[in-house]
Amino acid sequence: MVPVNYYIILSAVLFTIGALGVLIRRNPLIIFMSVELMLNAANLAFVAFARANGDSNVAYSGQIFVFFVIAVAAAEVAVGLALIVQIFKSRHSINVDEMNSLKG
Amino acid sequence: MPQPTDFQTILPLTVLSVWACVLLLVDLFIPKTRKSITALLSALGLALTLGLTLAQTGLSLTGFNGMVVLDGFSIFINTILLISGLLGVAVAYGYVRRMGLERGEYYTLLLFSVAGMMLMAQAADLIVVFLALELLSIPLYVLAAFNRTKTDSEEAGLKYFLLGAFSAGFVVYGIALVFGATSTTSLTGIVAALATGAGAANLPLLAVGAALILVGFGFKVAAVPFHMWTPDVYQGAPTAVTAFMAAGAKIAGFAALLRVFATAFSSLAVDLTNVLWALAALTMIVGNVIAISQTNIKRLLAYSSIAHAGYILMAFVPYGNREVMPVSVAAGLFYLVSYAVTNFGAWGVVIALEKAEGKGLEVADYAGLGRKYPALAAAMTVFMLSLIGLPPTLGLVGKIYLFRAVIDGGFYGLAVIGVLTSLVSAYYYLRVVVTMYMRDGEPQAGREFWLDATTAVTALVTVIVSLVPQWLFALASESVLKLF
Amino acid sequence: MEFLLQPLTLMTFFPLLGALVVLFLPSAQKNLLRWTALVVSLITFGISLWAFFFSGQYAASSPDLQLVARYDWITVAGWNIQYYLAADGLSILLVLLTTFLTPISILSTWTAVEERVKDFMLFFLLLETGMLGVFVAQDLFLFYIFWEFTLVPMYFLIGIWGGPRRIYAAIKFFLYTMAGSILMLLAILYVAIKSGTFAVPDLVNQLPALYASGVIDPRTQMILFGAFLAAFAIKVPMWPLHSWLPDAHVEAPTAGSVILAGVLLKMGTYGFLRFNIPMFPGASLQAAPWIALFATIGIIYGAAVSYAQADVKKLVAYSSVSHLGFVMLGLFALNPQGIQGAILQMINHGLSTGALFLLVGMIYEQTHTRELKVYGGLWKITPVFGSIMLVVALSSMGLPGLNGFVGEFAILLGAFGSDAIGSPWYAGVSAAGVIMAAIYILYMFQKMFLGPQGEIVDEVKKHGHGLRDLNWREIITIVPILVFIFWIGLYPKPFFDLMAPSVNNLVAALQTAAMAMP
Amino acid sequence: MTIDLILFLILALVAVATALGMLLSRNAVYSALFLVLNFATVAVFYILLAAPFIAMVQVTVYAGAIMVLFLFVIMLLGTDVLPPGKALPWQRPLAGVLAFILAAEAVYLLVARAAPAEEIFRPEAFVNTMESLRVMGRMLFNEYLLPFEVTSILLLVAMIGAIVLTLKEKGEQN
Amino acid sequence: METTGFFFLAPWIVFFPLIGLLINLIFGKRLPEQAIGWIASLASGAAFVVSLLLAYSLSAAHGEAFRWTIGEWMHIGDLQLDWTFRVDTLSTTMMLVVSGVGTLIHIYAIGYMHEDVRFKNDPGRYQRFFVFFNLFIVAMMILVGGDSYLMLFVGWEGVGLCSFLLIGFWYDMDTLARPSWANSNAAKKAFITNRIGDFGFLIAGFLMFWYLGSFQFDHVFEAAQHAPPEIIIAITLFMLVGVTGKSAQIPLYVWLPDAMAGPTPVSALIHAATMVTAGVYLVARSAELYTLVPAAQYIVAMTGAVTALFAATIAVGQYDIKKVLAYSTISQLGFMVAAVGMGAFVAGMFHLVTHAFFKALLFLSAGSVILGLERGHHHLAHGHHAERGKKKEGGHDEAHEEVFDPGDMRNMGGLRKTMPVTFWLYMIGTLALAGIFPFAGFWSKDEILLDASLHYPTVYILLTIAAFFTAFYMGRQVWMVFFGEARHEAAAHAEESKPIITAPLMVLAALSFLGGALNLPFEGFHNLGHWLEHTLHEVEALPLDLKVAGISTALALVAILISWLIYGRNPLKKGQPDPLKKPLGFIFTGMENKWFVDEGYRAVFVDRYVDISRFLADVIDWRFWHDWFHDKVLAGTYNWLSNIALNKYVDQRGIDAFANGLGDATKNLSAALRRVQNGFVRSYALSVLLGVVLILGYLLFK
């Protein structure tokens, strides 16, 4: 019997790693992956919480939420990748550190 | 199965979305040179929706098993949103052509974004809130990057997107925690859970979850320290988009913030009030202070919009206090409206002066405006005064309402910060006026009917409504009272 | 319609109407614009005279607020903001001063302002509306709006038509005044929340109850008093908050200086009279010695500093610091002599200093310099100018028989025996300010008009015909002021009669408050 | 120390390891692959948590579609390795510290402050049966009809966006 | 009250001169000189007639004081002030003196100014002179005619103004008609010094109002009876400050000698006969207050006595004919003040009147002398031409000829022959002043000495010595001016003045001779005493005391003798230093230089005040408060929040102020603040995370 907390803690750790990735990587693709990791961690937490509760409806609603999150993630990916590709086309680099013409 | 009332609840929303989809198809058959037709059609759609929304006045429904609600509040917000949408189209109308971005999708995306905002205002379930958030954001990401020939625009798009996604991650995790604490995501459900004490054990969990959701909203309304995307995006994005974004996203963000916190998390007030306090204070200070150093008008207005987010946040600080709450939130809404109007006007002037190659965006480029285009300069002066909060403008009335609410709630410190920062703000707004009237120069303004109309109307509204603000405030407060 | 016909409404908003007319006149027609503005301001003056003396609706003998125009304006969610105009003995003279000085100032710009005449007149008329509003508004909210509103036109007047450092001066003026008023806003709101009304008379009636019941404890009262003080003290300006004044005065165009010195500064002192003292009597009584102290310092300091100025306008500007020190001293003597003297002194300062700025402006128009050292011996060349200047200067240094003396004497007399101030020393020291006034005024007069001929005379000769004496327009501009200088000096009765009832009322109220205090 | 627990710990270890791998590997391709692994592990957790449908979606949509898309783009742009950048020297340490604090806070929250129901009891009812799928399907089209529709619009919008951003218009060169 | 008599005319003592003033002011430009002069004189003469009528009606009313209100002035609370004229024996006496002597001097001035303006080459100012002159009469009449201390104060300051205007009449030159600030400085000095006195007067007034409840004479005196004495002392002493200012007593006398910069008629009327006696009048008027407090009286008396002696010593060392008279005036005023201080009000007033006669006579004669020399000098000037041109420049051309000072006694000598009339008139004045029997001065001075000898021995001794000096310096002056032979061609060619000038002098001479008859120290001859008794009660009429009279007369004669030995027997040669210089040495240097009091005042007060105000203005107010605190600290704070770019929106000077405000530290801060918004998306994310961490931290560990 694994306590739910363990799952939540795990998800928290994953979430943190994802956040860290956003902060320290310079490749927008990897930053983006890190975001996906964060969402993923959230999903894990959701399912765990859903499971923790006996009521099946609750359980299902949790899972459905996860479903939506994944859909949204997909949508984001579509836009995000398009954006990145476009940028690469125009400046032949996607290093976010080189995108700081707007500042101050 | 869903009932007709369910659809009635989101009738305007549905109409708008459908209209957008249809427009998407229609646009394919509109020749490239005649895109203004698309613009007019989209405006028509918005107008129609606005009509429907107003027609719904007085209704109070919930639909889709409490996923969405229709109440005075949402109607009030939706009205503002739709008007912002219309103004957004108006300012874009000539601009996109001048800048060579005239493409049908522009308007479609704008419509979808408005739809997302409206949904946000009506959402009564965290799932819907999240989806609405994305629905309004994704089009904005795209619109921000809409000027593909300009690297600035792309950069703005990417920054906005990455950070948006990042903050969305927090929102989702926050929702997860809330779900964990209360086993539900519907606002009413949360309240019920708290009432029964079922999830009482997990108040900390709930608090943290709420905080994370707050981060998401804070990001949307550009509250310090989640604001940093704002200046870059506002500067990089096409100005017409910025104008729309600055108004619409803020309104929607605050609407959701209000509904979620006032209804679901009011029991957390003890903890969150202080957080909000700090956010508001920080936002006012940082926004105004950094604005001083700006020489680019778009960045300047960006920081000013951050600062104003701070002022509006002030209204939410006492959200736990049932006596003060209605008035203070009403004040907040009032200020939101006054800000939206002023904001559109100011951006309208900026658009008028912006030239194709992105010139005319430095404050210095405004020199001599007072001589060359007195009307334009006068309008800009009105907006600046309103942003400072001086008579005879909406800004003053709004500020006074706000400060009264804050004092009423007993947050004197915050009030003092507010007034002092608005004193600081006077400095950089005045610089614009100084440049316009007291420096010589040869500014070039592109004039087109819809733009001028926007500027003129907003200026007039700013002045006239400030003399008879009562009805507006009445509307705001009624709409708030509907919340509880 | 009946709303618009109330005397005060009409008077206050008539200049605004004029501004609208000006707005639609062609900016090329400079004289047309000038005449329009002049006529509008004259009609406004007429309206004010009619309202107070001939409409039969104003009884000077009554201490109450009269010519009331009162309508609910914003009443929602516990708000009770009213459109509430009225006048009484405390404000009538200042209103008249405003309507009186505005045409004069406009007349003074006839040749001085040549560029952007339209904007100038526009702002000037707007300014008049703002000022009048400040003096007749009886609702704190309305008052605040007018108060802040006056900032904007003045800011433009300084910033566009001012001297070389105009922008610096304009921004400084703006920020300083706003800094004070914005704190006042908080206090206004607090008071309004606690008492549920913005109407000043109601507040004056209700607040004592709140003080008595401890809803507003003495400390809070003092803080509120302080917040209002911040706004008014900066405007007055009281030492040491005067730093914006020399800049504003030196850079402002003549008409601007006249209105600034003549009316805008009075808005501060009037604020004390209308709000601080009646609304916070307890705090006023406690603060009186301190304010008296600062006023005294201001009197001495201003007088000393202005003596060391090389720039005429600056000299006059600092003299204002000294004069308004007298006004403050009189106000917070909190006895009839002090307060009536103070009110009269407000008028006197408006006339004398206004006239001084007018005259300086007239000579500046010819010489384009304000450096004292280049002047000298002008009395020989411009006898009329010199003589008028002499009279004005004497009135400003308080020579008996001229207006300045009546005010200063009453003030010092009141302050000397004031229970609130509690010590004759303040008045005693301030009386020394009379000596110092003589020193700097005579210094100015000597350096400009006496002594051997200054180099400026030949300087002017070089460019075209030399210095000329005042022309008719200028004389017409200045003579009305002279009339009042003598009138008030010799027969101030009518003026005292106008203010006496209200002042006595106020003093009576203060006494009851003093009773109430532990 | 039960079997489940051991299993959980191992899987958790794998998940964290793969996550870190994604985070630390210099090559974007490796990162992507690590992430795929991570998603897979998480999918296993879903199964353990009696959410077979989600697990399935996770594998197909996430690990499958999305990550493949990522890999495509990486390959397409050939930006698998970025040159080492020297900007923001203080970013990494600062980020590390913050992340650590965040994790610490989370753990503290979950362990010390808020403890959800201790054990997961085993509801025999709906473990990995077709039933659960049916139920969820029904729910999706009743209670969750609106979100579902919204999602569809969302995807539509995303699609439009992608097109708008990338589609080269006639006469536009870059 | 019964309206018999001419009391209703009271206001006209002011209105007549006022009318004259207005006429001259408005139409003066178009009127011929003579007309202007005569209008002014008539105006003043009319005032004199009114004064006579008032005096007549007063005697008819047995000296019953009469008050005539013409209007309300200040009514605030208990403060009730009206424009009320008071006609009583004291005020009428003053009115008569003022308008009488005033009229004579007006007439004299008609001739004098006619020439003066031509020598100074600015005929345009003729009109201005008489306007001011009438204005002075107006003010002086208000002063003596007022029924309350405050109305008195109005006149008090008014005459101060006139003295300012008239001292500075030749405001663009110095006494030698060279372009300079000298005259205007003298005028300013006079006004400011007087203001210092007025300050005392004001304070006295405040005390009076708050402790005695009024300014009206009768009420004040009434209330004073039962008021705490220390208050009365305070009031009287503060009043004394005013007196020292107006009546040129120590320590505020310094303005009077400089006041000689004004035209001679001015010196005669304002700075000898009338205005400077206002202080004496004030004390006499306040008799009832002073008599209540002997201590104060003593101080007043001593002030007067010391001044009398001190000024007399200085007079000995002067060379300018008018300066001598000026110090003599101060000295004589000392006598009067001492008298009224001792409570010998009648004696004081008596001396005031006689002094008005003979001192006016002396000054006017001196003026005639000066004119004489001017004329002489003028002739020479025509000898060597270009003089006119020089005059145009204000007679300023050393290259051509040393500047000629017509007032310097060292340029005179032997005028007895060239200006006989003036000489005789001057002699009469001198004898009167020296107090030689039976001239007016003898009687009045004697009465003062008598009172002093009875009550205040110290005062008596001081005054007697002063009397001795008086005789001496007058003797010295006469010998130097009229005897010996001319020490300058101008003196040799001096011409007698016209009748228009000499005629008034003769009248004054007659008065100086007979003036004593006003109040002879014999039973039944105390006319003035009885007259004034109606107003100042308990007047003691003393009989002649031969001892006192003898001593003083003897001393006077001795003094004149000594002066003859020194100056008369072997007259001064051209360029020869004063014979007293050798024997007296540094003492005489002191006398010559007025005991360096002016220098002392300048060093101690004037310069300090200038320094202080400069310091306050430049250092404190501008550099510290304006530039440093406001521009650098306040504005600078704005700047480290913003950056330098901002400054292009602030004007140039602003930039400096602002930029300097940015120390290096603040510059770095500014930079740091900007670096935060660095455009790196990752650091933006960082700030988001930071926010999250902080909020969570607060929620968890609060």
Short mmCIF file of C-alpha atoms in Angstrom, two decimals, chain E residues 149 152-153 156 193-205 207-208 231-253 255 276-284 286-287 289-290 293-307 333-342 345:
data_model
loop_
_atom_site.label_atom_id
_atom_site.label_comp_id
_atom_site.label_asym_id
_atom_site.label_seq_id
_atom_site.Cartn_x
_atom_site.Cartn_y
_atom_site.Cartn_z
CA TYR E 149 -1.65 106.08 19.24
CA LEU E 152 -0.29 108.99 15.52
CA PHE E 153 1.67 106.03 14.20
CA TRP E 156 4.75 108.83 12.40
CA THR E 193 16.64 103.39 11.18
CA ASN E 194 13.25 104.96 11.76
CA ARG E 195 11.60 101.62 11.12
CA ILE E 196 13.68 100.12 13.88
CA GLY E 197 12.20 102.75 16.12
CA ASP E 198 8.73 102.09 14.77
CA PHE E 199 9.22 98.45 15.67
CA GLY E 200 9.47 99.55 19.29
CA PHE E 201 6.43 101.72 18.83
CA LEU E 202 4.47 98.76 17.43
CA ILE E 203 5.36 96.49 20.32
CA ALA E 204 4.37 99.23 22.72
CA GLY E 205 1.09 99.42 20.83
CA LEU E 207 1.11 95.74 24.85
CA MET E 208 -1.14 98.77 25.11
CA ILE E 231 3.45 96.76 31.91
CA ILE E 232 3.54 100.53 31.87
CA ILE E 233 7.33 100.41 32.11
CA ALA E 234 7.48 98.03 29.19
CA ILE E 235 5.15 100.21 27.14
CA THR E 236 6.97 103.43 27.92
CA LEU E 237 10.40 101.95 27.25
CA PHE E 238 9.34 100.41 23.94
CA MET E 239 7.94 103.81 23.12
CA LEU E 240 11.32 105.24 23.98
CA VAL E 241 12.81 103.05 21.25
CA GLY E 242 10.48 104.76 18.84
CA VAL E 243 11.46 108.13 20.22
CA THR E 244 15.16 107.46 19.81
CA GLY E 245 14.50 106.58 16.21
CA LYS E 246 12.35 109.53 15.27
CA SER E 247 14.02 112.15 17.44
CA ALA E 248 17.52 110.94 16.66
CA GLN E 249 18.61 109.98 20.13
CA ILE E 250 21.30 107.51 21.08
CA PRO E 251 21.51 104.85 19.81
CA LEU E 252 19.46 105.56 16.70
CA TYR E 253 20.56 109.11 15.91
CA TRP E 255 20.58 108.77 10.32
CA VAL E 276 12.42 115.10 14.63
CA THR E 277 10.47 116.66 17.46
CA ALA E 278 7.72 114.11 17.01
CA GLY E 279 9.44 111.94 19.59
CA VAL E 280 9.32 114.73 22.10
CA TYR E 281 5.67 115.25 21.29
CA LEU E 282 5.03 111.53 21.79
CA VAL E 283 6.53 111.56 25.26
CA ALA E 284 4.68 114.71 26.15
CA SER E 286 2.11 110.09 26.93
CA ALA E 287 2.83 112.21 29.96
CA LEU E 289 1.96 107.07 31.28
CA TYR E 290 5.46 108.29 32.05
CA VAL E 293 6.75 105.11 36.26
CA PRO E 294 9.69 107.24 37.49
CA ALA E 295 12.16 104.53 36.54
CA ALA E 296 11.23 104.89 32.89
CA GLN E 297 11.33 108.64 33.23
CA TYR E 298 14.85 108.51 34.52
CA ILE E 299 15.98 106.37 31.60
CA VAL E 300 14.38 108.78 29.15
CA ALA E 301 15.96 111.77 30.81
CA MET E 302 19.40 110.16 30.81
CA THR E 303 19.07 109.15 27.18
CA GLY E 304 18.30 112.74 26.29
CA ALA E 305 21.08 114.21 28.43
CA VAL E 306 23.76 111.84 27.19
CA THR E 307 22.69 112.43 23.62
CA LEU E 333 16.65 117.24 20.82
CA GLY E 334 18.56 115.66 23.65
CA PHE E 335 17.67 118.68 25.75
CA MET E 336 14.00 118.32 24.92
CA VAL E 337 13.90 114.59 25.51
CA ALA E 338 15.69 115.05 28.77
CA ALA E 339 13.13 117.67 29.71
CA VAL E 340 10.06 115.63 28.92
CA GLY E 341 11.79 112.69 30.52
CA MET E 342 12.17 114.59 33.72
CA PHE E 345 6.81 118.68 29.76
#
